[in-house]
Backbone as numpy.savetxt, mean C-alpha at the origin, in Angstrom:
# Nx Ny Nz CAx CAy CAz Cx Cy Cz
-6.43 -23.49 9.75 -5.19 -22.78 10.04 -5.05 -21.61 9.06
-4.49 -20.49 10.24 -4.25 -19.34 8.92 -3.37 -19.40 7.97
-3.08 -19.35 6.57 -1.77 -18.97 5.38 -0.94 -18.11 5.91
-0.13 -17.79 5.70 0.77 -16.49 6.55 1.37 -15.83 4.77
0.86 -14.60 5.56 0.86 -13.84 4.10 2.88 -13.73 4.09
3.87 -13.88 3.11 5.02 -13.85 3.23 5.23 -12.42 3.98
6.49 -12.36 5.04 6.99 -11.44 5.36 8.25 -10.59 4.94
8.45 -9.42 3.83 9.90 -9.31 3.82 10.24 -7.74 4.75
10.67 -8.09 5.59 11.11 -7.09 6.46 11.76 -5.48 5.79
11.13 -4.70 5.65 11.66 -3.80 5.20 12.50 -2.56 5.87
13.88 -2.20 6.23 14.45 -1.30 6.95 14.18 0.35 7.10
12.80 0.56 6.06 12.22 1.86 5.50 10.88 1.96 6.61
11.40 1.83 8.04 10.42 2.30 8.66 10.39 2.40 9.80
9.57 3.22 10.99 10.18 3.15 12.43 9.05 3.39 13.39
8.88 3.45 14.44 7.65 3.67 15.53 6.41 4.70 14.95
5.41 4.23 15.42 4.66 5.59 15.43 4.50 6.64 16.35
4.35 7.74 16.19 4.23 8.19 17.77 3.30 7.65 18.65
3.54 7.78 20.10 3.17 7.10 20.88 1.68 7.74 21.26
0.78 6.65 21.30 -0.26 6.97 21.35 -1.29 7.11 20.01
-0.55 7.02 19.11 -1.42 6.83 17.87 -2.36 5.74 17.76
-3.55 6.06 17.32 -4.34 5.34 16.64 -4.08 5.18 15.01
-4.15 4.37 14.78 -4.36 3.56 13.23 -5.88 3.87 12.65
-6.05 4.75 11.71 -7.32 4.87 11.60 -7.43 5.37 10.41
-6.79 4.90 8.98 -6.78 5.69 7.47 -6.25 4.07 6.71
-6.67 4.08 5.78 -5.55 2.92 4.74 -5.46 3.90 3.55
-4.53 3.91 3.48 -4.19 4.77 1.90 -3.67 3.74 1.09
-4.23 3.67 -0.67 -3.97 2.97 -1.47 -3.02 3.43 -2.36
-2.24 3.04 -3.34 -0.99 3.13 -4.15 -1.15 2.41 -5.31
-0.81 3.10 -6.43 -0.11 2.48 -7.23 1.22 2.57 -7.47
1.63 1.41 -7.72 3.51 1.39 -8.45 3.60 0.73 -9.84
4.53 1.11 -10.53 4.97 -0.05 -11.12 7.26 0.43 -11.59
7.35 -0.54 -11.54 9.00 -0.33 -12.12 9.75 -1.48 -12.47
10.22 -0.67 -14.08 9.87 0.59 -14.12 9.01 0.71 -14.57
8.35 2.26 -15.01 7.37 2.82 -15.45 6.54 1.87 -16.53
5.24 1.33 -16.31 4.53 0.53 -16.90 4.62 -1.07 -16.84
5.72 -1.22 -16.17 6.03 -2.42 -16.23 5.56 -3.13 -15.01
4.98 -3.90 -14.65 4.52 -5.11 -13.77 4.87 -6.01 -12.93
6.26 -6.09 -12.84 7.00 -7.39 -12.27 7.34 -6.70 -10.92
7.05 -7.30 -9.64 7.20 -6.55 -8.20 8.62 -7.02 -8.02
9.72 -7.65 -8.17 10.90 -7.65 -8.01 11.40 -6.48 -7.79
11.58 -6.06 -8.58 12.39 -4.27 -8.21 11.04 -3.46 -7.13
10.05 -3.89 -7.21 9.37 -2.56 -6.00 9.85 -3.80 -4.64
9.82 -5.11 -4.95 10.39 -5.61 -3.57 12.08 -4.65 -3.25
12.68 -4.74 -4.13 14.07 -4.43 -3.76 14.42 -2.95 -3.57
13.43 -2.03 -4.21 13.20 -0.45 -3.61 12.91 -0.25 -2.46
11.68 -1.87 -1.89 11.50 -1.66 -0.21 12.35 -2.30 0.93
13.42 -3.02 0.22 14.30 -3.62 0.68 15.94 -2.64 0.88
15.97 -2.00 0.13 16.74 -0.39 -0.28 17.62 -1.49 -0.65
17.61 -2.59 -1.74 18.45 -3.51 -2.74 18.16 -3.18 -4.25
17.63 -2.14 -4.44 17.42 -1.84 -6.40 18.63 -1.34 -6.93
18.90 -2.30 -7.95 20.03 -1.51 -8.66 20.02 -0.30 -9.40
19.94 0.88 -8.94 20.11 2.01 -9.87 20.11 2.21 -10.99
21.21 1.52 -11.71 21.90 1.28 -13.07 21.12 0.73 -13.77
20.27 -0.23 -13.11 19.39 -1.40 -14.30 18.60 -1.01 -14.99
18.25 0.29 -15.15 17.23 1.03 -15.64 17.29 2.63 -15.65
17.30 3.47 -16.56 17.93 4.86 -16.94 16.37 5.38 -15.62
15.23 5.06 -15.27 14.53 5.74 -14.42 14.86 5.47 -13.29
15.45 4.45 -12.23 15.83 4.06 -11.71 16.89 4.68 -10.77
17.41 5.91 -11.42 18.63 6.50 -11.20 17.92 7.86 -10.37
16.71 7.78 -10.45 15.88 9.15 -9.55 15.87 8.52 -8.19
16.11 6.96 -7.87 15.78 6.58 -6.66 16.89 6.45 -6.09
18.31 6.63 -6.33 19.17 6.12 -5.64 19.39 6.98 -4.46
19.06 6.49 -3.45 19.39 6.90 -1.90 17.92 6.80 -1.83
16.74 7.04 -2.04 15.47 6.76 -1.70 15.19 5.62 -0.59
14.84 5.76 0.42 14.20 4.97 1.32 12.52 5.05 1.43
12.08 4.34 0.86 10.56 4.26 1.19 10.43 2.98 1.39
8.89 2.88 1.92 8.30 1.41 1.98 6.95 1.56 1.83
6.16 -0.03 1.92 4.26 0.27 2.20 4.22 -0.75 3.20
3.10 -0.90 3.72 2.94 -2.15 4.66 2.50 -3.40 4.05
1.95 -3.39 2.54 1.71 -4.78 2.02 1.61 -3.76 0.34
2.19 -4.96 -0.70 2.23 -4.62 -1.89 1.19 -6.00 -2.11
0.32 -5.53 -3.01 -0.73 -6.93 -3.80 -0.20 -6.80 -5.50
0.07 -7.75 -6.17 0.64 -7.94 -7.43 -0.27 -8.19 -7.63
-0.33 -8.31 -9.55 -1.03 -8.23 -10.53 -2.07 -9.36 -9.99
-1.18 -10.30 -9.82 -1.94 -11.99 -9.61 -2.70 -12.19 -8.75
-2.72 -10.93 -7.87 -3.33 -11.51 -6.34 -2.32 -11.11 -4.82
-1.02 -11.76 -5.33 -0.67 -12.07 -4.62 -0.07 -11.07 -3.70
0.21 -11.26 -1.93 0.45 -9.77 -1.05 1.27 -10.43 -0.16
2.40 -9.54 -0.27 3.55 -9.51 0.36 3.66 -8.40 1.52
3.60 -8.50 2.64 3.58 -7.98 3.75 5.29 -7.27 4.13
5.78 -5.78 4.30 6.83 -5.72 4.40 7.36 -4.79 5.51
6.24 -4.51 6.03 6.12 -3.63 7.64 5.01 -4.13 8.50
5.61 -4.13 9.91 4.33 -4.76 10.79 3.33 -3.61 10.79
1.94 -3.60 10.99 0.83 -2.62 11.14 1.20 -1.81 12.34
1.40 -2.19 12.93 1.66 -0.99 14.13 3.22 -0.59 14.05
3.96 -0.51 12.88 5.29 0.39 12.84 4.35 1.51 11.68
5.20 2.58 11.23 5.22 3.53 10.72 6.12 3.01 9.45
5.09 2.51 8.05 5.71 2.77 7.12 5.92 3.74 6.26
6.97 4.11 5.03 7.06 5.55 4.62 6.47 5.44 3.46
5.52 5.76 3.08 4.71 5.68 1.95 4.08 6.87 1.78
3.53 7.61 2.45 2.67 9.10 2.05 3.16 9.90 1.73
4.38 10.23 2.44 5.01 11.52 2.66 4.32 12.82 2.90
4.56 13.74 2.35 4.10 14.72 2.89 2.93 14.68 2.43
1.67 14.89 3.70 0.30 14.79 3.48 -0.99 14.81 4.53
-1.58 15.42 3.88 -3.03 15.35 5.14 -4.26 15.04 4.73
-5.12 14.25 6.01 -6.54 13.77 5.11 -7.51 14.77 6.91
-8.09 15.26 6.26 -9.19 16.09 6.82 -8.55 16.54 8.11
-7.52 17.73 7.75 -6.43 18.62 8.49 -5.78 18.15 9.14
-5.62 16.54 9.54 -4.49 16.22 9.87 -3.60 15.53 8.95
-2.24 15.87 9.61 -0.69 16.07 8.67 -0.23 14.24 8.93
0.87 14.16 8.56 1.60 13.30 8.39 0.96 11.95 8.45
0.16 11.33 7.18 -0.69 10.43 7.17 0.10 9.05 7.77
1.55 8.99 7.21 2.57 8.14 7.89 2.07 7.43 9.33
2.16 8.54 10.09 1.80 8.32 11.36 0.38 7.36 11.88
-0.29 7.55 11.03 -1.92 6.42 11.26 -2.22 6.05 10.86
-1.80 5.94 9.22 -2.03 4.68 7.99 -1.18 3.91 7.75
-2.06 2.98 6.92 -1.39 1.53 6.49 -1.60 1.81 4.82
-0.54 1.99 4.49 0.10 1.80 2.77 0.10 0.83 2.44
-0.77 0.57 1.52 -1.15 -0.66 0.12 -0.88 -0.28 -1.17
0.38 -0.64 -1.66 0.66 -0.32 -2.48 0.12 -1.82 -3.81
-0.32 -1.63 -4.58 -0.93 -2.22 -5.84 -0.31 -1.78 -7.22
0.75 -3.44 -8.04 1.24 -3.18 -8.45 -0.15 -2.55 -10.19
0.80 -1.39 -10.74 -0.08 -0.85 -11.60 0.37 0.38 -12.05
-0.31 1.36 -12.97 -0.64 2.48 -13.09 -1.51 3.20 -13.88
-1.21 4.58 -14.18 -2.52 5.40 -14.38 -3.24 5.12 -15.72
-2.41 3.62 -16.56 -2.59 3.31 -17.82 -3.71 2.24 -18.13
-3.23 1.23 -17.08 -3.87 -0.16 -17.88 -4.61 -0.18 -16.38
-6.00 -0.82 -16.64 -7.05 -1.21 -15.67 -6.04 -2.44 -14.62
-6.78 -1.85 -13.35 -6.13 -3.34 -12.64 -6.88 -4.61 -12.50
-6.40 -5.52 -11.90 -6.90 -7.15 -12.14 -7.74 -7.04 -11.51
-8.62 -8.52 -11.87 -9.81 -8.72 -10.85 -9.49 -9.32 -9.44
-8.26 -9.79 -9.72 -7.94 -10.26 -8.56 -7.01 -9.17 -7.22
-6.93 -8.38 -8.43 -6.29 -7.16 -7.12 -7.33 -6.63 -6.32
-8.56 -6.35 -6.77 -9.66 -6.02 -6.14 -10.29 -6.77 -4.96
-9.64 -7.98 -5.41 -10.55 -8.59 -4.70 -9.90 -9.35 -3.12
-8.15 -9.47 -3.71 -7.58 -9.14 -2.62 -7.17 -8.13 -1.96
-7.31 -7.00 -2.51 -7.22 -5.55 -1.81 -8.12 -5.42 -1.05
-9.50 -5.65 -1.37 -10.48 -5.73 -0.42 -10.67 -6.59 0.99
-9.82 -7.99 0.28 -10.02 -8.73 1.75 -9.10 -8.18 2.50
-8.13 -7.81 2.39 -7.04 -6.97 2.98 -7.56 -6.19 3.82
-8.05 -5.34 3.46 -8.50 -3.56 4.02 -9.74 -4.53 5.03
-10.75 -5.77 4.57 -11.48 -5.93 5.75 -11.14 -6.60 6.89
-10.30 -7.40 6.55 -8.94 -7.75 7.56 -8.67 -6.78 8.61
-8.13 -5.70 7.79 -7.20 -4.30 8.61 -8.53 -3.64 9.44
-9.66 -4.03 8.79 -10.87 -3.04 9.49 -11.04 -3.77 10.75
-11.05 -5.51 10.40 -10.94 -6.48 11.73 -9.97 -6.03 13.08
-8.76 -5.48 12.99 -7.66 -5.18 13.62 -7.76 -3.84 13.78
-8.39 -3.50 13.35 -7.88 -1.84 13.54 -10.12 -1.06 13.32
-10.53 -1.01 14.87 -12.13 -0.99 15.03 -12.11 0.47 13.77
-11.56 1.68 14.03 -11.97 3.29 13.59 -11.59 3.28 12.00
-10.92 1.80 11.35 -10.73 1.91 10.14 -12.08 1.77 9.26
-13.21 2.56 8.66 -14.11 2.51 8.26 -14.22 2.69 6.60
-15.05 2.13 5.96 -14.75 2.37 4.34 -14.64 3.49 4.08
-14.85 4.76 4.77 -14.76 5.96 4.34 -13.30 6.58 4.55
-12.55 5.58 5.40 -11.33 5.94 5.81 -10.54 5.02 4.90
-10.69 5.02 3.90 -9.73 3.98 3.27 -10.17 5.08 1.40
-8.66 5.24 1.66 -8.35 6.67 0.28 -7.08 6.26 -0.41
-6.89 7.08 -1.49 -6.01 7.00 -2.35 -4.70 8.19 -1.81
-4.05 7.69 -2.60 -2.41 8.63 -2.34 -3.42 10.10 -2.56
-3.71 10.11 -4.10 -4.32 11.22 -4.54 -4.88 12.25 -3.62
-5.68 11.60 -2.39 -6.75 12.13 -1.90 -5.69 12.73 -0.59
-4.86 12.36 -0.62 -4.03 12.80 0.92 -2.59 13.77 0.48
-2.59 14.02 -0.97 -1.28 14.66 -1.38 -1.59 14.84 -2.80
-2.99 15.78 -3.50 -3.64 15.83 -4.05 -2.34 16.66 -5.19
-1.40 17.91 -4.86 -0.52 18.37 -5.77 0.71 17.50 -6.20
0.69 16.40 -5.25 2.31 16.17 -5.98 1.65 14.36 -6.33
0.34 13.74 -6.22 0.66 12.39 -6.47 -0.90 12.32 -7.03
-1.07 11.13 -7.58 -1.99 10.75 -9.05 -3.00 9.25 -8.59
-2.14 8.66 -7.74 -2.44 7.57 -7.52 -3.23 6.62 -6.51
-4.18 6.01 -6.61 -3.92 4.96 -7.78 -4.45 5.54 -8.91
-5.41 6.67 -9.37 -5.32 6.76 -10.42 -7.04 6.45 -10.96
-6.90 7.21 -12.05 -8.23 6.64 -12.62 -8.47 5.51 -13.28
-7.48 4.80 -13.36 -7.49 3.46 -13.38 -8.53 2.42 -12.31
-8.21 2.81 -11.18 -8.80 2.48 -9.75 -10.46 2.64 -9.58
-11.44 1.94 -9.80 -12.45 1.81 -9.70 -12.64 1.48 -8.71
-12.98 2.94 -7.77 -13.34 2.77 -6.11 -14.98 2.22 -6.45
-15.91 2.27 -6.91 -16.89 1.93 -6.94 -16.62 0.21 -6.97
-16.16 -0.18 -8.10 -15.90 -2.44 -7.66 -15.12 -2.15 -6.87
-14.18 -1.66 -6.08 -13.48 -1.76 -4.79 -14.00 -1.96 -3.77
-14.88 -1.17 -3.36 -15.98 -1.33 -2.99 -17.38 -2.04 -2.20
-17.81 -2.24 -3.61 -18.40 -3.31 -3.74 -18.17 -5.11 -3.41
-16.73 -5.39 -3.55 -15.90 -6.36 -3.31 -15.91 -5.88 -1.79
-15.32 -5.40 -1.23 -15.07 -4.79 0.05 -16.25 -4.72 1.02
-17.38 -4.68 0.59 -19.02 -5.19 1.42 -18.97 -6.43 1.03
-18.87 -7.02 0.45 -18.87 -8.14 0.27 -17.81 -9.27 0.67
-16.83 -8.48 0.97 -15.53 -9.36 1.32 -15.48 -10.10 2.93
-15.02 -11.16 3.11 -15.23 -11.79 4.17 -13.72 -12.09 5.13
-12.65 -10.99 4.57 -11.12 -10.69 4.75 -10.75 -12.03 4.54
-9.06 -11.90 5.02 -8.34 -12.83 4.57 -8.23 -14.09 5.19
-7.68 -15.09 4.79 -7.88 -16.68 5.64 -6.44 -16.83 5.77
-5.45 -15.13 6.33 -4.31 -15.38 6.34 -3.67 -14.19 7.26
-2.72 -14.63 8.01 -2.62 -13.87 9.26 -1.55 -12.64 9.14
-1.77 -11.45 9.44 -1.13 -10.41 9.03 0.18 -9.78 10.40
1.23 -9.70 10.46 1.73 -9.16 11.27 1.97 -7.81 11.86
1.23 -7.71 12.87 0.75 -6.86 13.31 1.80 -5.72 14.33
């Protein structure tokens, strides 16, 4: 039997246009606040439940609506918070090989982290079963189609960062045999 990866429904997202193919995964880093690790507040940023106040950085997001389609924490662990075939808001403005609004045909993985401290072994290694999962579901998703924020919105975003060792990503990712847990699609 499959695990069912948890679902938290996030209100930060809506159709794709019709007729889209799914055919990019763009990767992410987060952390909040800044350096800090604990996915509670990036759950409640995708939930549009973060308290503003709780934190002097915090106060750049208020009215912010974003989301990703699955966040993987430090531990491993991946929380699913848009179905794959809605349109989550994670890219924003952006294009990967002249086409615009990556929104529209990718799936956002956001990985908690940043451009400081190396990420886990276990993020790799569930990021990877992830993306071969998504390659399972989605035929035109190919390792070459699976990029960083960086690579799709190269002036305004960093991430994941040189932290992000696409080479063991990778490598895990040929090797990965996806997840033994069912994704909502």
């Amino acid at each position: 039997m499959l695990k069912k990866i948890p679902f938290l429904a996030s209100p930060n997202c809506n159709q794709r246009p019709k007729g889209t193919d799914i055919d990019l995964i763009v990767l992410h880093a987060i952390s909040l606040p800044d350096g800090k690790f604990q996915p509670d507040h990036i759950r409640d940023l995708f939930l549009n439940k973060l308290d503003c106040q709780v934190h002097p950085s915090f106060q750049d997001l208020e009215g912010v609506h974003v989301s990703a389609h699955f966040v993987v924490a430090r531990n491993g662990d991946i929380t699913q918070f848009v179905n794959t075939n809605q349109r989550a808001w994670h890219a924003g403005e952006s294009t990967w090989l002249g086409r615009e609004n990556c929104n529209d045909y990718a799936i956002g993985i956001e990985m908690v982290g940043d451009e400081r401290k190396p990420f886990t072994q276990r993020q790799y290694q569930q990021t990877a079963r992830l993306c071969k999962s998504l390659m399972r579901l989605y035929a035109q998703i190919q390792p070459e189609r699976i990029v960083g924020h960086q690579d799709i919105a190269p002036s305004r975003k960093w991430d994941p960062g040189k932290q992000w060792d696409w080479d063991r990503f990778f490598t895990y990712l040929a090797a990965s045999q996806g997840l033994k847990a069912s994704i909502k699609v």
